[in-house]
Coordinates of C-alpha atoms and ligand atoms in Angstrom, one line a residue:
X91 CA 90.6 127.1 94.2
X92 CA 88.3 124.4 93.7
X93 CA 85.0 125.6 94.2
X94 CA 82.0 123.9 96.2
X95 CA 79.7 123.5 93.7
X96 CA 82.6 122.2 91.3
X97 CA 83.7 119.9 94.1
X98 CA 80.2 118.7 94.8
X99 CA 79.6 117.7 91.1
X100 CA 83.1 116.0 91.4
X101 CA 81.6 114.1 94.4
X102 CA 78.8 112.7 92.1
X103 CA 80.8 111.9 88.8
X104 CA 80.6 108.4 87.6
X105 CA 83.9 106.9 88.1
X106 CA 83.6 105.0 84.4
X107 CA 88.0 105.0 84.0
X108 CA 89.3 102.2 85.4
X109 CA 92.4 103.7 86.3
X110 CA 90.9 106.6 87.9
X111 CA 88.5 104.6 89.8
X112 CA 91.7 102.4 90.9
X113 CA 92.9 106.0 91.6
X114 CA 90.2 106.9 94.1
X115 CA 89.8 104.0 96.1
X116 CA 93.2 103.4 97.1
X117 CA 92.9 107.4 97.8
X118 CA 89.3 107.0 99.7
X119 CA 91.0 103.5 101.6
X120 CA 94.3 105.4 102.5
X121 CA 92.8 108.2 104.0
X122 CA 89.6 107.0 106.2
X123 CA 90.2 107.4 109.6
X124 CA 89.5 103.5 110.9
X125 CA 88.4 102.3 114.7
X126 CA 90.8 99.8 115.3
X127 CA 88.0 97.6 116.6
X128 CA 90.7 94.8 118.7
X129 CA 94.5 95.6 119.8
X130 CA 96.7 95.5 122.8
X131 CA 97.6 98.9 122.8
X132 CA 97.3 100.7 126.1
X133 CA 98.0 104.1 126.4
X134 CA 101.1 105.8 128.4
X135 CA 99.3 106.2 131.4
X136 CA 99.2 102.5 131.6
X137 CA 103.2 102.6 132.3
X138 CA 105.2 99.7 131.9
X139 CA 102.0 98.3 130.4
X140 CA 102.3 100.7 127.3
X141 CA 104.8 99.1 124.4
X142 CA 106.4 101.1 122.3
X143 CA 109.9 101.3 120.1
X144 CA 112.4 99.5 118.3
X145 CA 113.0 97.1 121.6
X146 CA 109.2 96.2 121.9
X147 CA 108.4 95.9 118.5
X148 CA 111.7 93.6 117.4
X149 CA 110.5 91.6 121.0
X150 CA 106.9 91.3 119.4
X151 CA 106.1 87.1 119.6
X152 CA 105.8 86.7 115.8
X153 CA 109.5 88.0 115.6
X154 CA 110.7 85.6 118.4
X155 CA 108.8 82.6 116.9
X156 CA 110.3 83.7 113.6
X157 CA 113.9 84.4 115.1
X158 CA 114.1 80.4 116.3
X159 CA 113.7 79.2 112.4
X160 CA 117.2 80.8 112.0
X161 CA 119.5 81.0 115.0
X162 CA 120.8 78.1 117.0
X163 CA 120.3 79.1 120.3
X164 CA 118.3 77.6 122.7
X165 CA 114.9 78.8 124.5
X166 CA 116.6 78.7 128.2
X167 CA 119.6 81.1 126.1
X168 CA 116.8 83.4 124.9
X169 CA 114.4 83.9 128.0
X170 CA 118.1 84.7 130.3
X171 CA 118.5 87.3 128.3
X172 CA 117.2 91.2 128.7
X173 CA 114.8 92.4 126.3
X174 CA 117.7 94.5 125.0
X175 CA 119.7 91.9 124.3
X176 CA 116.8 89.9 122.7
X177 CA 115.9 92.5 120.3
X178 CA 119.8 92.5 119.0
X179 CA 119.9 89.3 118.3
X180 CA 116.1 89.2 116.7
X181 CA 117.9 92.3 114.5
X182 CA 121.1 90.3 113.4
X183 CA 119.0 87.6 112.8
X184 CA 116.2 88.0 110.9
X185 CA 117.3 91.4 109.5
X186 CA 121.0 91.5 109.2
X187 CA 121.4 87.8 108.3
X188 CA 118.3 87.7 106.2
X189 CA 116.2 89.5 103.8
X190 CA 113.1 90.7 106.1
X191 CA 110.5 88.8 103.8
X192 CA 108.1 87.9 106.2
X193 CA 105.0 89.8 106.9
X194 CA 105.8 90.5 110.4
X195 CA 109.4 91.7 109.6
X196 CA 108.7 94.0 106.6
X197 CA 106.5 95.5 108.9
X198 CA 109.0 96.5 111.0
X199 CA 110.7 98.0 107.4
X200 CA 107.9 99.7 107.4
X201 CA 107.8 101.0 110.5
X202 CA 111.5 102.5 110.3
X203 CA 111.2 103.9 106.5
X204 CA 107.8 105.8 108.1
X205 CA 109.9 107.3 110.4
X206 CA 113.0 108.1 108.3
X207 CA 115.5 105.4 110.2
X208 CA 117.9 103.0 108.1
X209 CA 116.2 99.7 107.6
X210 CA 119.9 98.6 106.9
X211 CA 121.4 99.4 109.9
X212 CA 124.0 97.0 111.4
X213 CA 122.9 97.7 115.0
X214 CA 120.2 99.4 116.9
X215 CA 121.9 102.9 118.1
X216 CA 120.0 104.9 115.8
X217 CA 116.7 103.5 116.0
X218 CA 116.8 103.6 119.8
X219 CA 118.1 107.2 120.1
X220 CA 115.1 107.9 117.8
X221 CA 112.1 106.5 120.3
X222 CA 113.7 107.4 123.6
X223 CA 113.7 111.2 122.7
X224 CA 110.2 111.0 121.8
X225 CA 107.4 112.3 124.1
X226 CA 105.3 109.5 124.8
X227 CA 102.0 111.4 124.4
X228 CA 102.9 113.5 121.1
X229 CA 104.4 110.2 119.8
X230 CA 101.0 108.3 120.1
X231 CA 99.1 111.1 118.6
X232 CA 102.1 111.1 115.5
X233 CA 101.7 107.8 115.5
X234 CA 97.7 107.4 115.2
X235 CA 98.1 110.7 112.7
X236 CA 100.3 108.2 110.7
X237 CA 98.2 105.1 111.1
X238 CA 94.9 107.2 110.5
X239 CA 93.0 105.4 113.4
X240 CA 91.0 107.9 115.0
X241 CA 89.9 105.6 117.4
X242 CA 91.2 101.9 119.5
X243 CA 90.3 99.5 121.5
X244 CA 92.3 98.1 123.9
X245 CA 92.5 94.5 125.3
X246 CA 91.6 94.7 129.4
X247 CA 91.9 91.9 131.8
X248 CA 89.8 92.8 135.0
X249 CA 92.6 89.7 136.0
X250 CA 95.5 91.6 135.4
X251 CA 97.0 92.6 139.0
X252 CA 99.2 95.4 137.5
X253 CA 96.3 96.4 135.0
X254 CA 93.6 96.4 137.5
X255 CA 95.2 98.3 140.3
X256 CA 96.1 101.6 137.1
X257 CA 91.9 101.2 137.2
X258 CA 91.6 101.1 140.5
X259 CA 93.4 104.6 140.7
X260 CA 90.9 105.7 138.4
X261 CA 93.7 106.9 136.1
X262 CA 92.2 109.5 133.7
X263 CA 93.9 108.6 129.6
X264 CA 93.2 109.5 126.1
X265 CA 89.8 109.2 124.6
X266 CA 90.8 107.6 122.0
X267 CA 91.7 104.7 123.2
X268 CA 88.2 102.5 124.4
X269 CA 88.1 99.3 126.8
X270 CA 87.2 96.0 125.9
X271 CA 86.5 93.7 128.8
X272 CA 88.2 90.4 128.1
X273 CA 86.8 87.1 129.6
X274 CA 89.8 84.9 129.2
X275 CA 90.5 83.4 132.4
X276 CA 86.8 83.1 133.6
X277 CA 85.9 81.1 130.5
X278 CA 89.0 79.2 129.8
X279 CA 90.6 78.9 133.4
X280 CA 87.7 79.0 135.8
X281 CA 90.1 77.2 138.3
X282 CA 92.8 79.7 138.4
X283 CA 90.2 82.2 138.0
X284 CA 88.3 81.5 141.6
X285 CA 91.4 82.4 143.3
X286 CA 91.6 85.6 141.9
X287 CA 88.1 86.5 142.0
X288 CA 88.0 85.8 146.0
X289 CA 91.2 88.0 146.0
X290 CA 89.1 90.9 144.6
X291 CA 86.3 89.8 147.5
X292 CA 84.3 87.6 145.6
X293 CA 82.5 84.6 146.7
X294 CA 82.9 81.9 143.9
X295 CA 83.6 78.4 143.7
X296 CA 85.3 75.7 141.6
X297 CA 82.2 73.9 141.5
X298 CA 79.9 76.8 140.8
X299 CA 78.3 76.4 144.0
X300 CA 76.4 79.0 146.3
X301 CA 75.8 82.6 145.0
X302 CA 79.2 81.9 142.1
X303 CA 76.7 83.1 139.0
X304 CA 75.4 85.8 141.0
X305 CA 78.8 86.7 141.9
X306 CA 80.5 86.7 138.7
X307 CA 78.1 89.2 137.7
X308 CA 78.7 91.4 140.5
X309 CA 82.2 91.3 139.6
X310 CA 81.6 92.0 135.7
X311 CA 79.3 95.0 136.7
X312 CA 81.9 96.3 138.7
X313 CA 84.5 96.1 136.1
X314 CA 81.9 97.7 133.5
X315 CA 81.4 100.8 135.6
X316 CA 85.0 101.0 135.9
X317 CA 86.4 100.5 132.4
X318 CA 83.4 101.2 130.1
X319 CA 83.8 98.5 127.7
X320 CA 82.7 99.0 124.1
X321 CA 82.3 94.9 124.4
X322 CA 83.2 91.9 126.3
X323 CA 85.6 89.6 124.9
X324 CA 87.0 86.2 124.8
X325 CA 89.2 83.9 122.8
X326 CA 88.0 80.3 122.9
X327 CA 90.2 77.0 121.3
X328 CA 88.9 75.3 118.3
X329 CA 87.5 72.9 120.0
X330 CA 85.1 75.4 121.6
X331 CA 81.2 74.0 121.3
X332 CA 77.9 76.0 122.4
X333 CA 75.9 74.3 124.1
X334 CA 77.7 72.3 126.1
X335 CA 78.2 70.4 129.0
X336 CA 81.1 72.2 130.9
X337 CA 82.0 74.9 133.2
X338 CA 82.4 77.4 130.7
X339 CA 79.1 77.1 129.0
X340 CA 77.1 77.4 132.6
X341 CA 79.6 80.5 132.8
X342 CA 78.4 82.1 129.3
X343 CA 74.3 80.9 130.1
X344 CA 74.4 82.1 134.0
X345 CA 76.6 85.0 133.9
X346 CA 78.0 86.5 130.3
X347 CA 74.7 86.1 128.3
X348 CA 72.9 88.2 130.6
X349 CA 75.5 90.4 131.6
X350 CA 75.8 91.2 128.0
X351 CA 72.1 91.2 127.7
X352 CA 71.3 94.1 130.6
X353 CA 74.4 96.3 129.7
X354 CA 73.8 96.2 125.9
X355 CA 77.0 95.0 125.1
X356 CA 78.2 93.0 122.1
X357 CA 80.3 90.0 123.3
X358 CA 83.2 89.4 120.8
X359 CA 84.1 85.7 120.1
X360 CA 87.5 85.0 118.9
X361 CA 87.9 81.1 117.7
X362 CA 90.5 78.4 117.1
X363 CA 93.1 79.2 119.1
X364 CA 95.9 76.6 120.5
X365 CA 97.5 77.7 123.1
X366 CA 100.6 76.9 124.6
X367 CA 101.6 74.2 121.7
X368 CA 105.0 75.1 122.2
X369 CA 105.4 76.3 126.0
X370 CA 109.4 76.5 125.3
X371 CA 107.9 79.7 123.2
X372 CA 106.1 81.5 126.0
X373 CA 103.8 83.8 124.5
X374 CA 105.1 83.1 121.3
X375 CA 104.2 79.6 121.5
X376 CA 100.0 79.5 120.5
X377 CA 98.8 77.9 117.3
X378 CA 95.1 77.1 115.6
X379 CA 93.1 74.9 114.6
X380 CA 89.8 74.8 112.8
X381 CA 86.9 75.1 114.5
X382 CA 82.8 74.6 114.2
X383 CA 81.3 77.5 112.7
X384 CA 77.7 76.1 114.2
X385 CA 78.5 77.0 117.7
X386 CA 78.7 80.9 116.8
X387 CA 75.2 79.8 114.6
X388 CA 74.0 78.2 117.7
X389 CA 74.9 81.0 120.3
X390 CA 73.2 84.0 117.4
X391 CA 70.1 81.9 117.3
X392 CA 70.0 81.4 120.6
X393 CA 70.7 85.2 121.9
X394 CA 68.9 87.0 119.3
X395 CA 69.1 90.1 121.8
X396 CA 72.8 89.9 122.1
X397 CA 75.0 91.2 119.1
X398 CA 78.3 88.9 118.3
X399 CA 81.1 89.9 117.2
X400 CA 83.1 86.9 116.0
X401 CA 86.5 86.7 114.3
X402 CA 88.2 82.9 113.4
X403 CA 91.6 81.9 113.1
X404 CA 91.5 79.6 110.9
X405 CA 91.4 80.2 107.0
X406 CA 89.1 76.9 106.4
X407 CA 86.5 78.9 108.7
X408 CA 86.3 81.7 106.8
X409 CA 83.6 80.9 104.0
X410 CA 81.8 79.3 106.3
X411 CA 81.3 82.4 108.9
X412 CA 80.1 84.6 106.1
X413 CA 77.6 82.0 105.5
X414 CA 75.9 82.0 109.0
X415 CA 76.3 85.9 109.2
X416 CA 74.0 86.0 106.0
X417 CA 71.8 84.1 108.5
X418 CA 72.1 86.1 111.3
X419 CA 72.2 90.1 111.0
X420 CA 73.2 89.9 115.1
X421 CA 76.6 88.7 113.9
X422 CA 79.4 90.7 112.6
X423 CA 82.5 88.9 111.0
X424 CA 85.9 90.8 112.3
X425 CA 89.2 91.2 111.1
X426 CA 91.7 88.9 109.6
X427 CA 93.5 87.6 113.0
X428 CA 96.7 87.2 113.7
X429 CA 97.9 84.0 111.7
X430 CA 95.6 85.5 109.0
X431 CA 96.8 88.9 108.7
X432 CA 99.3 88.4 105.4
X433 CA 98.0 90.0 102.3
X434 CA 97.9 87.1 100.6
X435 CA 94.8 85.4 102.8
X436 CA 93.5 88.9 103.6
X437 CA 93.2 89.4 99.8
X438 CA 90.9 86.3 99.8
X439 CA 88.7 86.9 102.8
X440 CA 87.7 90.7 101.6
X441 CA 87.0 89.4 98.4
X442 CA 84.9 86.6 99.6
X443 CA 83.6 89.1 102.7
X444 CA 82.3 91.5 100.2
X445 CA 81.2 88.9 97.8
X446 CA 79.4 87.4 100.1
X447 CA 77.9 90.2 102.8
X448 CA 78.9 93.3 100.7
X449 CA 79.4 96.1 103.1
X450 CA 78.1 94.3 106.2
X451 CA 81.4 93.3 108.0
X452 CA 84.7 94.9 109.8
X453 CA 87.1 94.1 107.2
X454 CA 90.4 94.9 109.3
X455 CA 91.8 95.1 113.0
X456 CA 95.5 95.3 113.7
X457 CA 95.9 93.5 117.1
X458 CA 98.9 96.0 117.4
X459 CA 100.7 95.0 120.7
X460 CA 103.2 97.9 120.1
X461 CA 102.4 101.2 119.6
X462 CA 103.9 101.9 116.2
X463 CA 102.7 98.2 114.6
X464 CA 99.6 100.2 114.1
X465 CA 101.2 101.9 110.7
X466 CA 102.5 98.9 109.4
X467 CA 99.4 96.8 110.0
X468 CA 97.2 99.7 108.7
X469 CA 99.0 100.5 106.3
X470 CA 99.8 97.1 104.6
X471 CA 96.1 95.6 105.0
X472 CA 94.5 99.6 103.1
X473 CA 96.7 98.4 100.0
X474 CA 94.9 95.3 100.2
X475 CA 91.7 96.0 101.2
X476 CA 91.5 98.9 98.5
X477 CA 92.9 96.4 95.6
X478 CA 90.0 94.1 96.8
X479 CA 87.3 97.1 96.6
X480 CA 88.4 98.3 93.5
X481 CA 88.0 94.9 91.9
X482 CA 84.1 94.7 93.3
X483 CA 83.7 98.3 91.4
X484 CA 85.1 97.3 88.3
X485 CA 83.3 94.3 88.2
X486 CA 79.9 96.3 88.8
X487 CA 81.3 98.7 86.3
X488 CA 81.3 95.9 84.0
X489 CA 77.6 94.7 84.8
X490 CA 76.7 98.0 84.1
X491 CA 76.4 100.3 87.5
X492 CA 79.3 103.0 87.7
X493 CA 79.9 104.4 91.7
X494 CA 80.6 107.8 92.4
X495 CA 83.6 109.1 94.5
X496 CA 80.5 109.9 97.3
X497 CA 79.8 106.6 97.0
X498 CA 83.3 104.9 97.8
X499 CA 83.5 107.4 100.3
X500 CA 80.2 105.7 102.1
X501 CA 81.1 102.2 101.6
X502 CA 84.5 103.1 103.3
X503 CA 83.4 104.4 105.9
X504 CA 80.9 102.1 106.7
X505 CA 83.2 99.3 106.6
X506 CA 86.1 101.2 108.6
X507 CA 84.3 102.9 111.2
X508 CA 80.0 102.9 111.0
X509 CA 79.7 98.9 111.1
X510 CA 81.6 98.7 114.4
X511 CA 79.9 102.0 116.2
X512 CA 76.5 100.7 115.0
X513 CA 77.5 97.8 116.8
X514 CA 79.0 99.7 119.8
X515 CA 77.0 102.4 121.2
X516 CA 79.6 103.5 123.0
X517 CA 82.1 104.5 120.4
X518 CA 80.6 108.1 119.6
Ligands
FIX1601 O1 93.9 86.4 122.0 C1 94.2 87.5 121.4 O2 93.7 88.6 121.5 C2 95.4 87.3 120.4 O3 95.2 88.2 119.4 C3 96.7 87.4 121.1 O4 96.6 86.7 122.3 C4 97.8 87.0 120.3 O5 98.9 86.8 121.1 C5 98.2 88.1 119.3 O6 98.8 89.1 119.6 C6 97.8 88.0 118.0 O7 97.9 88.8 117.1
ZN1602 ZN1 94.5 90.0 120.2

C-alpha cells in the first residue's frame, strides 16, 4: 500500500516526462467529476419529459437531419411515422447502410459499446430489451457514474404547459440535477408569449403597456421560487444587437436585467442561432449564423453587477469572445455548442480558450437531450480537452516551468466544476 506521505510527495513531483505527463492529464481529465453547466436532461420524475434509450437517442435531431442526407423518403413519410418506426429506419440508415462516421452517430457507438450492446446489430431487439429492463432511477445514477457528472443542469421553460404543471405539483427529484430558467419565448416571441402569460394570470400586453414590466417580473419571481435556477437563460439569433430598439431589448432593460440583478443570478446568453431554416425538419431544422461579439461587450459593460454567461455558435465568433472576456472578468465563455461540438473545432477553441484566458472559462457542456448522450458527449470532448491541456503543459515544460500532478488536478477542476459554481452560488 501506498502510503500518505509517499502519495503526497507523488502529488508534488514535477511531471518532467512527456509521456507521463501525457499520462496524467488524460488520467486527471478522465476522472474529474464535471457540472454539466447546459443540457436538456430532466430527470424521471419529469415523465414523458425524461428521454432515455435506444429510441430517444436514434430519434435525437442531429440523427434525423443526418438520416435525410441518405434515405429517399420524404418529411410528410417521416413525421407519419411512430418514434419506433423512426428510429428503425435512422438505424438502417445511417448505421446499417453506412459506416457511423459522423460525430453524432459514433456517439451512439459509443453509447452501445459502454453498455456492452452490438454496435453491428441488424435491428434494434437487443438494444431495446437492454433500456426497458432498466430501472429508471438506478439507470441515471449508472449513467452519471459512467459520464462522471456529479452535477446538471437542466433546460426549464416556465412556458412549457406539461413542464410547468410537474412544478406546479411541487414534484420533489434528484439533487443533482439543477434548474435553469430559460427566457425563450419572452425574448424571442413576446407575441405568443402574452397569451400564455395571461393564461398563468398575468397582466401583459403586446405593446408593453400598463403594469407588462412589472408583471413580467412577478412572473419570473414566481418561477425562481419555484424552480431555483442556477441562471436564466436564452438563445438569441445572430442577428441579436444590445441596445436596441425593439421589444426584446425593453424586455432585457425593464424586466431580465433587474431580475437578474436582485436575485443574483447570472443570465446565460446563447448566440447565432437560425431557427426554423428548414421547417420541413421540425426541431431538426435550426442553423447559425455569425453574430456581433460587441453586443455581449455592450451588455458586460453595461451590467457590471450581472455575471454573463455566454456561449456562440458560430466558429468565426470564437476568437473574438475570448477577446472581450479578457475585457470583462463578469463574462464567462461556455461550451462548444451544438454545431461546434466535433473534436475537430473543439480541439481549436480549447487551445485558443486556454491560450487566450488560461483557466478562466467552462471549457465543455454536453447539451445532452437524452439521458445516456451524456457518456458519449463527455467522454469524446475529455479525450480532447486533455490532448489540448497536455499540449499547454508541454509547451510550459519547454519554457521552463514543470506542473505537478496537484497542479493538473487544480486546473481541472477549476475548469470542470469551480469556474461555473463561482459563478453560480447555487450549485454547492
Ligand atoms: O437552444 C438550445 O438550448 C439548443 O442547444 C437546442 O435548442 C438545440 O436544439 C440543441 O439541442 C443543440 O444541441
Ligand atoms: Zn441547448
Amino acid at each position: 500500500m501506498i502510503s500518505l506521505v509517499e502519495n503526497q510527495t507523488a502529488q508534488t513531483e514535477l511531471l518532467t516526462d512527456s509521456a507521463k505527463l501525457l499520462q496524467h492529464v488524460e488520467e486527471v481529465v478522465n476522472q474529474m467529476p464535471a457540472v454539466d453547466v447546459h443540457t436538456h436532461v430532466l430527470p424521471p420524475q419529469f415523465q414523458s419529459l425524461f428521454l432515455y434509450g435506444i429510441d430517444d437517442l436514434l430519434t435525437y435531431h442531429y440523427l434525423i437531419a443526418e438520416t435525410f442526407r441518405s434515405t429517399e423518403l420524404s418529411h410528410a413519410d417521416f413525421w407519419a411515422m411512430t418514434k419506433t418506426e423512426r428510429a428503425d429506419l435512422v438505424w438502417q440508415t445511417l448505421f446499417v447502410e453506412n459506416t457511423p462516421l459522423s460525430e453524432a452517430a459514433r456517439g451512439i457507438i459509443t453509447i452501445l459499446t459502454a453498455f456492452d450492446l452490438d454496435p453491428r446489430a441488424p435491428n434494434l431487439n437487443e438494444a431495446r430489451a437492454f433500456f426497458a429492463s432498466q430501472d429508471p432511477q438506478q439507470h441515471v445514477n449508472r449513467v452519471l457514474d459512467m459520464a462522471r457528472v456529479s452535477d446538471l443542469v437542466m433546460t426549464n421553460d416556465p412556458l412549457h404547459e406539461q413542464e410547468t404543471n410537474l412544478w406546479e405539483e411541487n414534484i420533489s427529484f434528484d439533487k443533482r440535477f439543477h434548474a435553469s430558467l430559460r427566457l425563450d419565448s419572452i425574448l424571442n416571441d413576446w407575441g405568443n408569449a402574452v397569451p400564455l402569460l395571461s393564461e398563468q394570470d398575468f397582466d401583459v400586453s403586446v405593446k408593453l403597456e400598463g403594469q407588462t414590466f412589472n408583471e413580467v417580473r412577478r412572473f419570473l419571481d414566481k418561477w425562481i421560487l419555484k424552480m431555483s435556477p442556477v441562471y436564466l437563460a436564452v438563445s438569441l439569433p445572430a442577428e441579436f444587437k444590445y441596445p436596441d430598439d425593439d421589444v426584446r431589448d425593453r424586455l432585457f432593460n425593464e424586466a431580465i436585467l433587474p431580475t437578474a440583478r436582485e436575485h443574483g443570478l447570472p443570465l446565460a446568453l446563447m448566440i447565432g442561432v437560425r431557427r426554423g431554416i428548414n421547417p420541413a425538419l421540425r426541431s431538426a431544422g435550426d442553423g447559425m449564423g455569425r453574430a456581433d461579439v460587441s453586443t455581449v461587450e455592450r451588455i458586460s459593460a453595461r451590467n457590471p453587477d450581472v455575471r454573463f454567461l455566454a456561449t456562440f455558435l458560430s466558429r468565426e465568433n470564437q476568437h473574438e469572445l475570448c477577446v472581450a472576456a479578457r475585457k470583462f472578468n463578469n463574462l464567462m465563455p461556455f461550451g462548444c455548442w451544438w454545431f461546434l461540438n466535433n473534436p475537430s473545432i473543439v480541439s481549436e477553441i480549447t487551445a485558443e480558450r486556454l491560450e487566450l484566458l488560461g483557466l478562466s472559462f467552462v471549457p465543455q457542456h454536453s447539451d445532452a437531450r437524452v439521458l445516456e448522450q451524456l457518456i458519449y458527449k463527455w467522454g469524446h470532448s475529455r479525450k480532447v480537452i486533455a490532448r489540448q491541456l497536455f499540449e499547454m503543459y508541454e509547451r510550459l515544460l519547454a519554457s521552463g516551468r514543470a506542473v505537478t500532478p496537484k497542479e493538473i488536478s487544480r486546473d481541472v477542476l477549476r475548469l470542470f466544476s469551480e469556474n461555473f459554481r463561482a459563478w453560480t452560488a447555487n450549485v454547492r
